[in-house]
Tab-separated table of C-alpha atoms in Angstrom:
chain	number	residue	atom	x	y	z
A	1	MET	CA	-15.326	-4.046	-33.789
A	2	GLN	CA	-14.442	-5.375	-30.385
A	3	LYS	CA	-10.847	-5.963	-29.612
A	4	PRO	CA	-9.820	-9.527	-29.503
A	5	LYS	CA	-9.134	-10.870	-26.002
A	6	PRO	CA	-5.485	-11.462	-25.362
A	7	TYR	CA	-5.582	-15.485	-24.917
A	8	PRO	CA	-2.185	-16.174	-26.515
A	9	GLN	CA	-0.393	-13.434	-24.224
A	10	LEU	CA	-2.411	-15.084	-21.105
A	11	ILE	CA	-1.320	-18.551	-21.909
A	12	ALA	CA	2.246	-17.611	-22.714
A	13	SER	CA	2.710	-15.458	-19.395
A	14	GLY	CA	0.768	-17.869	-17.304
A	15	ILE	CA	3.202	-20.797	-18.317
A	16	VAL	CA	6.017	-18.429	-17.281
A	17	SER	CA	4.596	-17.477	-14.201
A	18	GLY	CA	3.497	-21.030	-13.240
A	19	SER	CA	6.980	-22.206	-14.110
A	20	LEU	CA	8.655	-19.771	-11.955
A	21	TYR	CA	6.288	-20.846	-9.047
A	22	LEU	CA	6.848	-24.482	-9.776
A	23	LEU	CA	10.538	-24.087	-9.499
A	24	LEU	CA	9.957	-22.343	-6.346
A	25	TYR	CA	7.790	-25.016	-4.749
A	26	LEU	CA	10.548	-27.984	-6.301
A	27	TYR	CA	13.579	-26.054	-5.009
A	28	GLU	CA	12.356	-24.697	-1.931
A	29	ARG	CA	15.002	-25.646	0.307
A	30	GLU	CA	17.899	-24.890	-1.803
A	31	ILE	CA	16.536	-21.409	-2.800
A	32	LEU	CA	15.796	-20.281	0.631
A	33	ALA	CA	19.391	-21.324	1.505
A	34	ALA	CA	20.971	-19.444	-1.574
A	35	PHE	CA	18.682	-16.300	-0.948
A	36	THR	CA	19.299	-15.927	2.855
A	37	ARG	CA	23.442	-16.023	2.394
A	38	THR	CA	24.913	-12.682	3.061
A	39	ASP	CA	28.124	-13.061	1.162
A	40	GLY	CA	29.230	-11.781	-2.296
A	41	TRP	CA	26.295	-10.807	-4.215
A	42	TYR	CA	23.912	-13.410	-2.680
A	43	PRO	CA	21.693	-10.365	-1.251
A	44	ALA	CA	20.864	-9.256	-4.616
A	45	LEU	CA	18.910	-12.443	-5.330
A	46	PRO	CA	15.861	-11.462	-3.368
A	47	VAL	CA	15.601	-8.010	-5.198
A	48	ILE	CA	15.993	-9.895	-8.699
A	49	ALA	CA	13.722	-12.641	-7.927
A	50	ALA	CA	11.148	-10.286	-6.718
A	51	LEU	CA	11.461	-8.070	-9.979
A	52	VAL	CA	11.389	-11.199	-12.355
A	53	PHE	CA	8.399	-12.591	-10.550
A	54	SER	CA	6.634	-9.185	-10.787
A	55	PHE	CA	7.163	-8.782	-14.623
A	56	ALA	CA	6.089	-12.462	-15.227
A	57	HIS	CA	3.315	-12.657	-12.835
A	58	GLY	CA	2.227	-9.190	-13.239
A	59	ALA	CA	1.805	-9.537	-17.082
A	60	PHE	CA	-0.188	-12.857	-16.200
A	61	THR	CA	-2.420	-11.061	-13.837
A	62	ALA	CA	-2.903	-7.961	-16.203
A	63	TYR	CA	-4.126	-10.336	-19.091
A	64	PHE	CA	-6.046	-12.483	-16.702
A	65	TRP	CA	-8.495	-9.365	-16.008
A	66	ASP	CA	-8.311	-8.021	-19.486
A	67	VAL	CA	-9.642	-11.522	-20.624
A	68	LEU	CA	-12.421	-11.433	-18.149
A	69	GLY	CA	-13.388	-8.105	-19.533
A	70	VAL	CA	-12.270	-6.187	-16.185
A	71	THR	CA	-10.508	-3.340	-17.902
A	72	GLY	CA	-10.169	0.389	-16.950
A	73	ARG	CA	-12.375	3.002	-18.495
A	74	ARG	CA	-10.032	4.280	-21.357
A	75	GLY	CA	-9.532	8.060	-21.228
A	76	ARG	CA	-10.907	8.396	-17.808
A	77	ARG	CA	-7.891	10.504	-16.829
A	78	PHE	CA	-8.635	12.424	-13.878
A	79	ARG	CA	-9.637	16.279	-14.204
A	80	TRP	CA	-8.506	18.438	-11.716
A	81	THR	CA	-10.550	21.700	-10.613
A	82	ARG	CA	-8.090	24.550	-10.627
A	83	PRO	CA	-8.903	27.414	-8.094
A	84	ARG	CA	-9.648	30.397	-9.550
A	85	SER	CA	-7.154	33.072	-8.948
A	86	SER	CA	-9.020	36.055	-7.020
A	87	SER	CA	-6.596	38.408	-8.926
B	1	MET	CA	19.596	-9.529	14.424
B	2	ASP	CA	21.712	-12.179	13.038
B	3	GLN	CA	20.561	-14.394	10.222
B	4	ALA	CA	22.039	-17.250	12.013
B	5	ALA	CA	19.635	-16.927	14.775
B	6	ILE	CA	16.571	-16.951	12.350
B	7	GLN	CA	14.329	-20.133	12.037
B	8	PHE	CA	12.407	-20.188	8.745
B	9	ILE	CA	8.896	-21.805	9.198
B	10	ASP	CA	8.009	-25.050	7.203
B	11	LEU	CA	5.135	-23.645	4.913
B	12	GLN	CA	1.744	-25.647	5.278
B	13	TYR	CA	-0.874	-25.454	2.598
B	14	GLY	CA	-3.239	-23.722	4.790
B	15	ASN	CA	-0.678	-20.915	5.424
B	16	VAL	CA	-0.019	-20.413	1.745
B	17	LEU	CA	-3.899	-19.982	1.187
B	18	ALA	CA	-4.106	-17.528	3.891
B	19	LEU	CA	-1.067	-15.729	2.338
B	20	LEU	CA	-2.700	-15.761	-0.993
B	21	ALA	CA	-5.822	-14.456	0.357
B	22	ILE	CA	-4.473	-11.736	2.504
B	23	GLY	CA	-2.035	-10.703	-0.298
B	24	PHE	CA	-4.927	-10.385	-2.719
B	25	ILE	CA	-7.012	-8.152	-0.555
B	26	GLY	CA	-4.018	-6.206	0.437
B	27	GLY	CA	-3.056	-5.804	-3.269
B	28	LEU	CA	-6.747	-4.450	-4.002
B	29	VAL	CA	-6.419	-2.051	-1.316
B	30	SER	CA	-2.917	-0.799	-2.214
B	31	GLY	CA	-4.021	-0.412	-5.843
B	32	PHE	CA	-6.918	1.636	-5.029
B	33	ILE	CA	-5.701	3.946	-2.162
B	34	GLY	CA	-1.835	3.634	-2.692
B	35	SER	CA	-1.329	1.887	0.592
B	36	GLY	CA	-2.531	-0.570	3.053
B	37	GLY	CA	-2.106	-4.357	3.467
B	38	ALA	CA	0.968	-4.190	5.155
B	39	PHE	CA	-0.379	-3.497	8.526
B	40	VAL	CA	-2.105	-6.729	8.491
B	41	LEU	CA	0.362	-8.833	6.599
B	42	THR	CA	3.084	-8.530	9.216
B	43	PRO	CA	1.040	-9.667	12.260
B	44	ALA	CA	-0.571	-12.365	9.954
B	45	MET	CA	2.779	-14.049	9.305
B	46	MET	CA	3.944	-13.590	12.927
B	47	SER	CA	0.758	-15.557	13.776
B	48	MET	CA	1.816	-18.369	11.490
B	49	GLY	CA	5.136	-18.406	13.381
B	50	VAL	CA	7.261	-16.412	11.357
B	51	PRO	CA	9.781	-14.357	13.302
B	52	GLY	CA	8.951	-10.470	13.672
B	53	VAL	CA	12.106	-9.324	11.684
B	54	VAL	CA	11.774	-11.990	8.930
B	55	ALA	CA	7.854	-11.169	8.682
B	56	VAL	CA	8.825	-7.340	8.143
B	57	ALA	CA	11.594	-7.962	5.661
B	58	SER	CA	9.424	-10.569	3.446
B	59	ASN	CA	6.565	-8.054	3.586
B	60	MET	CA	8.918	-5.160	2.347
B	61	CYS	CA	10.309	-7.484	-0.316
B	62	HIS	CA	6.721	-8.196	-1.575
B	63	LYS	CA	5.650	-4.571	-1.405
B	64	PHE	CA	8.248	-2.948	-3.730
B	65	PRO	CA	7.477	-5.079	-6.739
B	66	LYS	CA	3.788	-5.050	-5.870
B	67	ALA	CA	4.293	-1.136	-5.966
B	68	LEU	CA	5.930	-1.290	-9.256
B	69	VAL	CA	3.391	-3.393	-10.943
B	70	GLY	CA	0.357	-0.898	-9.327
B	71	ALA	CA	2.388	2.205	-10.254
B	72	HIS	CA	2.805	1.077	-13.981
B	73	LYS	CA	-0.777	0.138	-14.181
B	74	ARG	CA	-2.096	3.531	-12.705
B	75	HIS	CA	0.435	5.442	-14.891
B	76	LYS	CA	-1.344	4.115	-18.030
B	77	PHE	CA	-4.437	5.897	-16.519
B	78	GLY	CA	-2.682	8.961	-16.116
B	79	HIS	CA	-2.803	9.132	-12.517
B	80	VAL	CA	0.914	9.012	-11.565
B	81	ASP	CA	3.053	11.942	-10.854
B	82	ILE	CA	6.494	10.425	-11.191
B	83	LYS	CA	8.409	13.681	-10.032
B	84	LEU	CA	6.086	14.218	-7.044
B	85	GLY	CA	6.770	10.659	-6.025
B	86	LEU	CA	10.442	10.730	-6.411
B	87	VAL	CA	10.871	14.019	-4.714
B	88	MET	CA	8.560	12.865	-1.833
B	89	ALA	CA	10.576	9.195	-1.708
B	90	ALA	CA	13.886	11.216	-1.380
B	91	SER	CA	12.907	12.909	1.856
B	92	ALA	CA	11.052	9.676	2.870
B	93	ALA	CA	14.291	7.820	2.966
B	94	VAL	CA	15.590	10.139	5.376
B	95	GLY	CA	12.421	9.831	7.484
B	96	VAL	CA	13.086	5.858	7.543
B	97	TRP	CA	16.577	6.119	8.501
B	98	LEU	CA	15.630	8.459	11.476
B	99	GLY	CA	12.510	6.492	12.576
B	100	ALA	CA	14.719	3.323	12.609
B	101	ASP	CA	17.022	4.729	14.723
B	102	ILE	CA	14.412	6.280	17.371
B	103	GLN	CA	12.844	2.700	17.123
B	104	HIS	CA	16.137	1.215	18.165
B	105	GLN	CA	16.600	3.693	20.972
B	106	ILE	CA	13.358	3.119	22.279
B	107	LYS	CA	13.890	-0.831	22.113
B	108	GLU	CA	17.432	-0.293	23.805
B	109	ASN	CA	15.915	1.675	26.646
B	110	PHE	CA	12.417	-0.002	27.148
B	111	GLY	CA	12.648	-3.074	25.736
B	112	GLU	CA	10.293	-5.021	23.456
B	113	PRO	CA	6.919	-4.050	25.352
B	114	GLY	CA	8.165	-0.100	25.408
B	115	SER	CA	8.871	-0.590	21.397
B	116	ASN	CA	5.626	-2.082	20.975
B	117	LEU	CA	3.566	0.544	23.157
B	118	TYR	CA	5.324	3.358	20.739
B	119	VAL	CA	4.484	1.619	17.686
B	120	SER	CA	0.737	1.150	19.099
B	121	LEU	CA	0.556	4.581	20.312
B	122	ALA	CA	1.890	5.947	16.902
B	123	PHE	CA	-0.828	3.744	14.921
B	124	VAL	CA	-3.757	5.442	17.388
B	125	ILE	CA	-2.577	8.944	17.276
B	126	VAL	CA	-1.793	9.379	13.882
B	127	LEU	CA	-4.674	7.467	12.442
B	128	THR	CA	-7.194	8.885	14.760
B	129	ILE	CA	-6.206	12.477	13.656
B	130	VAL	CA	-5.602	11.875	10.096
B	131	GLY	CA	-8.279	9.244	9.403
B	132	GLY	CA	-10.877	11.512	11.633
B	133	PHE	CA	-9.597	14.731	9.242
B	134	VAL	CA	-10.131	12.525	6.111
B	135	LEU	CA	-13.565	11.049	7.373
B	136	ARG	CA	-14.653	14.649	8.187
B	137	ASP	CA	-14.002	15.659	4.669
B	138	ALA	CA	-15.777	12.718	3.177
B	139	ILE	CA	-18.859	13.436	5.142
B	140	GLN	CA	-18.957	17.019	4.268
B	141	ILE	CA	-18.483	16.077	0.553
B	142	TYR	CA	-21.298	13.693	1.049
B	143	ARG	CA	-23.558	16.286	2.749
B	144	SER	CA	-22.850	18.889	0.106
B	145	GLY	CA	-23.888	16.252	-2.493
B	146	GLY	CA	-20.473	16.673	-4.313
B	147	MET	CA	-19.457	12.867	-4.351
B	148	HIS	CA	-19.680	13.193	-8.228
B	149	LEU	CA	-17.543	16.215	-8.508
B	150	GLU	CA	-13.651	16.218	-9.104
B	151	ASP	CA	-11.393	16.952	-6.434
B	152	LYS	CA	-10.696	20.670	-5.172
B	153	PRO	CA	-7.701	21.721	-3.482
B	154	SER	CA	-8.174	22.228	0.278
B	155	ARG	CA	-7.668	25.760	1.829
B	156	LEU	CA	-4.545	24.702	3.316
B	157	ALA	CA	-3.163	23.438	-0.253
B	158	ARG	CA	-4.412	26.713	-1.647
B	159	TRP	CA	-2.191	28.438	0.838
B	160	ALA	CA	0.903	26.432	0.437
B	161	GLN	CA	0.581	26.799	-3.379
B	162	SER	CA	0.426	30.580	-2.888
B	163	ILE	CA	3.518	31.043	-0.967
B	164	GLU	CA	6.400	31.687	-3.432
B	165	ILE	CA	9.872	30.967	-2.058
B	166	PRO	CA	12.449	31.505	-5.057
B	167	GLY	CA	14.906	28.911	-5.705
B	168	THR	CA	12.569	26.200	-3.974
B	169	MET	CA	9.451	25.913	-6.399
B	170	ILE	CA	8.737	22.710	-8.044
B	171	HIS	CA	6.065	22.152	-10.745
B	172	PHE	CA	4.247	18.642	-10.558
B	173	ARG	CA	2.554	18.432	-14.029
B	174	THR	CA	0.361	15.257	-13.550
B	175	ALA	CA	-0.723	16.574	-10.106
B	176	GLY	CA	-1.360	20.257	-11.471
B	177	VAL	CA	0.600	21.690	-8.505
B	178	ARG	CA	3.253	24.304	-8.102
B	179	VAL	CA	4.585	24.293	-4.519
B	180	SER	CA	7.816	24.876	-2.824
B	181	ALA	CA	9.889	22.135	-1.793
B	182	LEU	CA	9.684	23.307	1.638
B	183	PHE	CA	6.403	21.881	1.974
B	184	THR	CA	6.985	18.596	0.101
B	185	LEU	CA	10.444	17.694	1.945
B	186	PRO	CA	8.584	17.587	5.662
B	187	LEU	CA	5.877	15.643	4.201
B	188	GLY	CA	7.879	13.180	2.485
B	189	PHE	CA	10.207	12.974	5.860
B	190	ALA	CA	6.861	12.300	8.064
B	191	THR	CA	5.939	9.701	5.343
B	192	GLY	CA	9.147	7.892	5.822
B	193	LEU	CA	9.208	8.307	9.552
B	194	LEU	CA	5.610	6.644	9.685
B	195	ALA	CA	6.616	3.914	7.312
B	196	SER	CA	9.537	2.902	9.685
B	197	ILE	CA	7.091	2.853	12.590
B	198	ILE	CA	3.894	1.193	11.327
B	199	ALA	CA	4.936	0.059	7.865
B	200	VAL	CA	2.446	2.214	6.230
B	201	GLY	CA	3.793	5.442	5.256
B	202	GLY	CA	1.045	5.928	2.760
B	203	PHE	CA	-1.301	6.829	5.675
B	204	ILE	CA	0.357	10.287	6.263
B	205	GLY	CA	1.714	10.345	2.346
B	206	VAL	CA	-1.776	10.376	0.626
B	207	PRO	CA	-3.630	12.605	2.830
B	208	GLY	CA	-0.515	14.920	3.025
B	209	MET	CA	-0.431	15.290	-0.868
B	210	MET	CA	-4.215	15.650	-1.134
B	211	TYR	CA	-4.877	18.087	1.755
B	212	VAL	CA	-1.181	20.022	2.122
B	213	LEU	CA	-0.005	19.797	-1.479
B	214	GLY	CA	-3.389	20.013	-3.114
B	215	ALA	CA	-2.957	16.885	-5.535
B	216	PRO	CA	-6.206	15.200	-6.407
B	217	GLY	CA	-6.997	12.210	-4.562
B	218	LEU	CA	-6.619	9.836	-7.693
B	219	VAL	CA	-3.120	11.237	-8.236
B	220	ALA	CA	-1.899	11.199	-4.602
B	221	SER	CA	-2.972	7.583	-4.139
B	222	ALA	CA	-1.247	6.626	-7.208
B	223	THR	CA	1.756	8.349	-6.535
B	224	GLU	CA	2.127	6.883	-3.125
B	225	LEU	CA	2.979	3.716	-5.127
B	226	VAL	CA	6.213	5.321	-6.492
B	227	ILE	CA	7.175	6.365	-2.842
B	228	ALA	CA	6.332	2.797	-1.610
B	229	PHE	CA	8.644	1.318	-4.561
B	230	VAL	CA	11.607	3.300	-3.514
B	231	MET	CA	11.015	2.767	0.024
B	232	GLY	CA	10.497	-0.874	-0.359
B	233	LEU	CA	13.421	-1.402	-2.754
B	234	GLY	CA	15.739	0.351	-0.131
B	235	GLY	CA	14.171	-1.643	3.011
B	236	THR	CA	14.485	-5.294	0.893
B	237	VAL	CA	18.088	-4.398	0.133
B	238	LYS	CA	18.855	-3.636	3.748
B	239	PHE	CA	17.435	-6.532	5.100
B	240	ALA	CA	18.678	-8.758	2.355
B	241	LEU	CA	22.137	-7.901	3.564
B	242	HIS	CA	21.392	-9.487	6.688
B	243	GLY	CA	19.845	-12.821	5.134
B	244	LEU	CA	16.345	-11.781	6.742
B	245	VAL	CA	14.105	-12.161	3.390
B	246	ASP	CA	12.117	-15.392	3.403
B	247	ILE	CA	11.769	-15.078	-0.421
B	248	ARG	CA	8.986	-17.907	-0.433
B	249	LEU	CA	6.574	-15.860	1.710
B	250	ALA	CA	7.354	-12.786	-0.317
B	251	LEU	CA	6.564	-14.448	-3.626
B	252	ILE	CA	3.378	-16.205	-2.266
B	253	LEU	CA	2.077	-12.653	-1.064
B	254	LEU	CA	3.133	-11.183	-4.396
B	255	ALA	CA	1.175	-14.254	-6.341
B	256	GLY	CA	-2.048	-12.896	-4.685
B	257	SER	CA	-1.403	-9.327	-4.271
B	258	LEU	CA	-0.636	-8.843	-7.977
B	259	PHE	CA	-4.165	-9.952	-8.873
B	260	GLY	CA	-5.435	-7.442	-6.220
B	261	ILE	CA	-3.352	-4.600	-7.153
B	262	GLN	CA	-4.418	-4.775	-10.965
B	263	LEU	CA	-7.982	-4.766	-9.820
B	264	GLY	CA	-7.734	-1.985	-7.246
B	265	ALA	CA	-5.804	0.187	-10.106
B	266	ILE	CA	-8.676	-0.751	-12.585
B	267	GLY	CA	-11.320	0.139	-9.764
B	268	THR	CA	-10.030	3.802	-9.639
B	269	THR	CA	-11.231	4.472	-13.042
B	270	PHE	CA	-14.943	3.458	-12.231
B	271	VAL	CA	-15.135	5.318	-8.885
B	272	LYS	CA	-15.269	9.072	-8.083
B	273	PRO	CA	-12.574	10.397	-6.024
B	274	PHE	CA	-14.699	10.971	-3.127
B	275	MET	CA	-14.415	6.861	-2.738
B	276	ILE	CA	-10.654	6.926	-2.020
B	277	LYS	CA	-11.088	9.104	0.940
B	278	VAL	CA	-14.107	7.032	2.263
B	279	VAL	CA	-11.804	3.698	1.959
B	280	MET	CA	-8.836	5.399	3.546
B	281	ALA	CA	-10.902	6.824	6.637
B	282	ALA	CA	-12.658	3.688	7.106
B	283	ILE	CA	-9.546	1.720	7.048
B	284	MET	CA	-7.400	4.072	9.205
B	285	LEU	CA	-10.151	4.379	12.020
B	286	ILE	CA	-10.617	0.671	12.321
B	287	VAL	CA	-6.868	0.064	12.341
B	288	ALA	CA	-6.708	2.883	14.969
B	289	VAL	CA	-9.136	0.865	17.186
B	290	SER	CA	-7.166	-2.322	16.846
B	291	ARG	CA	-3.954	-0.999	17.962
B	292	GLY	CA	-5.946	0.851	20.623
B	293	LEU	CA	-6.877	-2.344	22.133
B	294	VAL	CA	-3.351	-3.683	22.871
B	295	VAL	CA	-2.128	-0.335	24.426
B	296	PRO	CA	-3.505	-1.595	27.840
B	297	VAL	CA	-1.434	-4.924	27.190
B	298	TYR	CA	1.900	-3.359	26.639
B	299	LEU	CA	1.386	-0.944	29.573
B	300	THR	CA	0.739	-4.111	31.696
B	301	GLN	CA	3.937	-5.564	30.393
B	302	LEU	CA	5.881	-2.056	31.330
B	303	GLY	CA	4.177	-2.435	34.887
B	304	GLY	CA	1.973	0.581	34.403
B	305	MET	CA	-1.466	-1.530	34.384
B	306	ASP	CA	-2.258	-4.953	35.798
B	307	LEU	CA	-4.142	-7.161	33.400
B	308	SER	CA	-4.664	-10.922	33.556
B	309	PRO	CA	-2.907	-13.121	31.029
B	310	GLN	CA	-6.174	-14.165	29.813
B	311	THR	CA	-7.321	-10.667	29.021
B	312	MET	CA	-4.097	-9.821	27.529
B	313	THR	CA	-4.508	-12.770	25.158
B	314	TRP	CA	-8.170	-11.955	24.322
B	315	LEU	CA	-7.267	-8.356	23.538
B	316	HIS	CA	-4.455	-9.408	21.245
B	317	ALA	CA	-6.935	-11.645	19.441
B	318	VAL	CA	-9.674	-8.948	19.000
B	319	SER	CA	-6.910	-6.467	17.902
B	320	PHE	CA	-5.911	-8.859	15.231
B	321	ALA	CA	-9.621	-9.531	14.268
B	322	PHE	CA	-10.108	-5.630	13.826
B	323	LEU	CA	-6.883	-5.478	11.600
B	324	ALA	CA	-8.603	-8.095	9.307
B	325	LEU	CA	-11.810	-6.287	9.557
B	326	ALA	CA	-10.104	-2.990	8.335
B	327	LEU	CA	-8.737	-4.900	5.457
B	328	CYS	CA	-11.891	-6.557	4.446
B	329	THR	CA	-13.876	-3.508	4.936
B	330	GLY	CA	-11.646	-1.742	2.469
B	331	GLY	CA	-11.838	-4.678	0.002
B	332	ILE	CA	-15.735	-4.646	0.244
B	333	ILE	CA	-16.155	-0.940	-0.319
B	334	ILE	CA	-13.909	-1.135	-3.212
B	335	ILE	CA	-15.505	-4.125	-4.970
B	336	ALA	CA	-18.960	-2.394	-4.258
B	337	ALA	CA	-17.928	0.798	-5.740
B	338	MET	CA	-16.365	-0.820	-8.850
B	339	LEU	CA	-19.737	-2.960	-9.303
B	340	ARG	CA	-21.826	0.029	-8.963
B	341	GLY	CA	-19.478	1.940	-11.371
B	342	HIS	CA	-19.557	-0.683	-13.912
B	343	ARG	CA	-23.283	-0.981	-13.698
B	344	VAL	CA	-23.668	2.638	-14.482
B	345	ARG	CA	-21.058	2.537	-17.032
B	346	THR	CA	-23.043	-0.451	-18.726
B	347	ASP	CA	-26.523	1.027	-18.471
B	348	HIS	CA	-24.993	4.244	-20.079
B	349	LEU	CA	-23.514	2.222	-22.962
B	350	GLU	CA	-27.028	0.227	-23.495
B	351	LYS	CA	-28.936	3.693	-23.229
B	352	ALA	CA	-26.752	5.002	-26.101
B	353	ALA	CA	-26.923	2.033	-28.359
B	354	SER	CA	-30.733	2.007	-28.060
B	355	GLU	CA	-30.578	5.819	-29.061
């Protein structure tokens, strides 16, 4: 039986990812001002934001290709031809 | 450079679309060969009016989460050797540190044109030698009809693996390699050094892991993503401490590149390892041509040649076109190889069903 496509996960992660990008668009100036501050813990903001977006948007893009049927070949782990020892 | 002196650009819709597209293709190439894309992203952002240091910082900030997603995806396929990645990344960090220092010294002594000339010559020399070597290997595999075979370690790698130095031997399980740290350390160092000069350490790291350590191409390209993550994270922290990261640029690039890197990672399960070498050689050699074209421009700026301003502008434009060509060539080869692999798989499944 074919595995059901992850539509609910795609929609949920899409909403989260889309909301994050919408916030970036709406508060562009404020975000840029805060994220370029060099005092206190402000320099950590770009790193945190990049990680948060990568989890949310990364999940969305993974489900996106899944839903389109573009998936990796399961079990196609690499094989390595080890040289035969001469001894 | 002080953050107060930086002007962050107003983003236009055209710029956003361009960043999404370049991000996607850059991600596709990174997911497939473990690196790439960065060499065209920085000049592309600079051509939009982004100051060079902000372009480098924002590129770095998009690189490490992209590499994280790519490494996670390829880890699922069993391609990533985390231990090898971390060992290489540790020495790469030293290379980055020294490389940045060398860059600083050159800039102090020879100014901006001297620094640009140094970067371009590094591009031309390293990419021509390494890219030429990878291409020669790919041609030999093609001529011998071995495209469908799995990777075999090179003679150099077999020699490196045969050297037993007590107390330094490390076993990398996924790569299937047992080698002395005295080989991984200089390789990681060179990867970091190159990353600090041309922003793409993988052009040394991936061929080095393949030909010097003997890791299969699929493992080398996937493990490079671990190194890229560590170096990108370190670089982002460094730039963020100076307030130089334009988070809007980084996140827009990320929006496109995460689609690309997932697709590139999936693509590695459809193609033979031979294709990684083909894509890598094609990109490296076209980029070498691109950077070679601007060497006369920097020589003119240093007083060693005499070119007219129009010729210099023209050479810059052609050079950038070659960078874009390198990225697009890589993207097209990957997509074509994936489609071919997918068709073979579908035919195979249909044949099996009909029997």
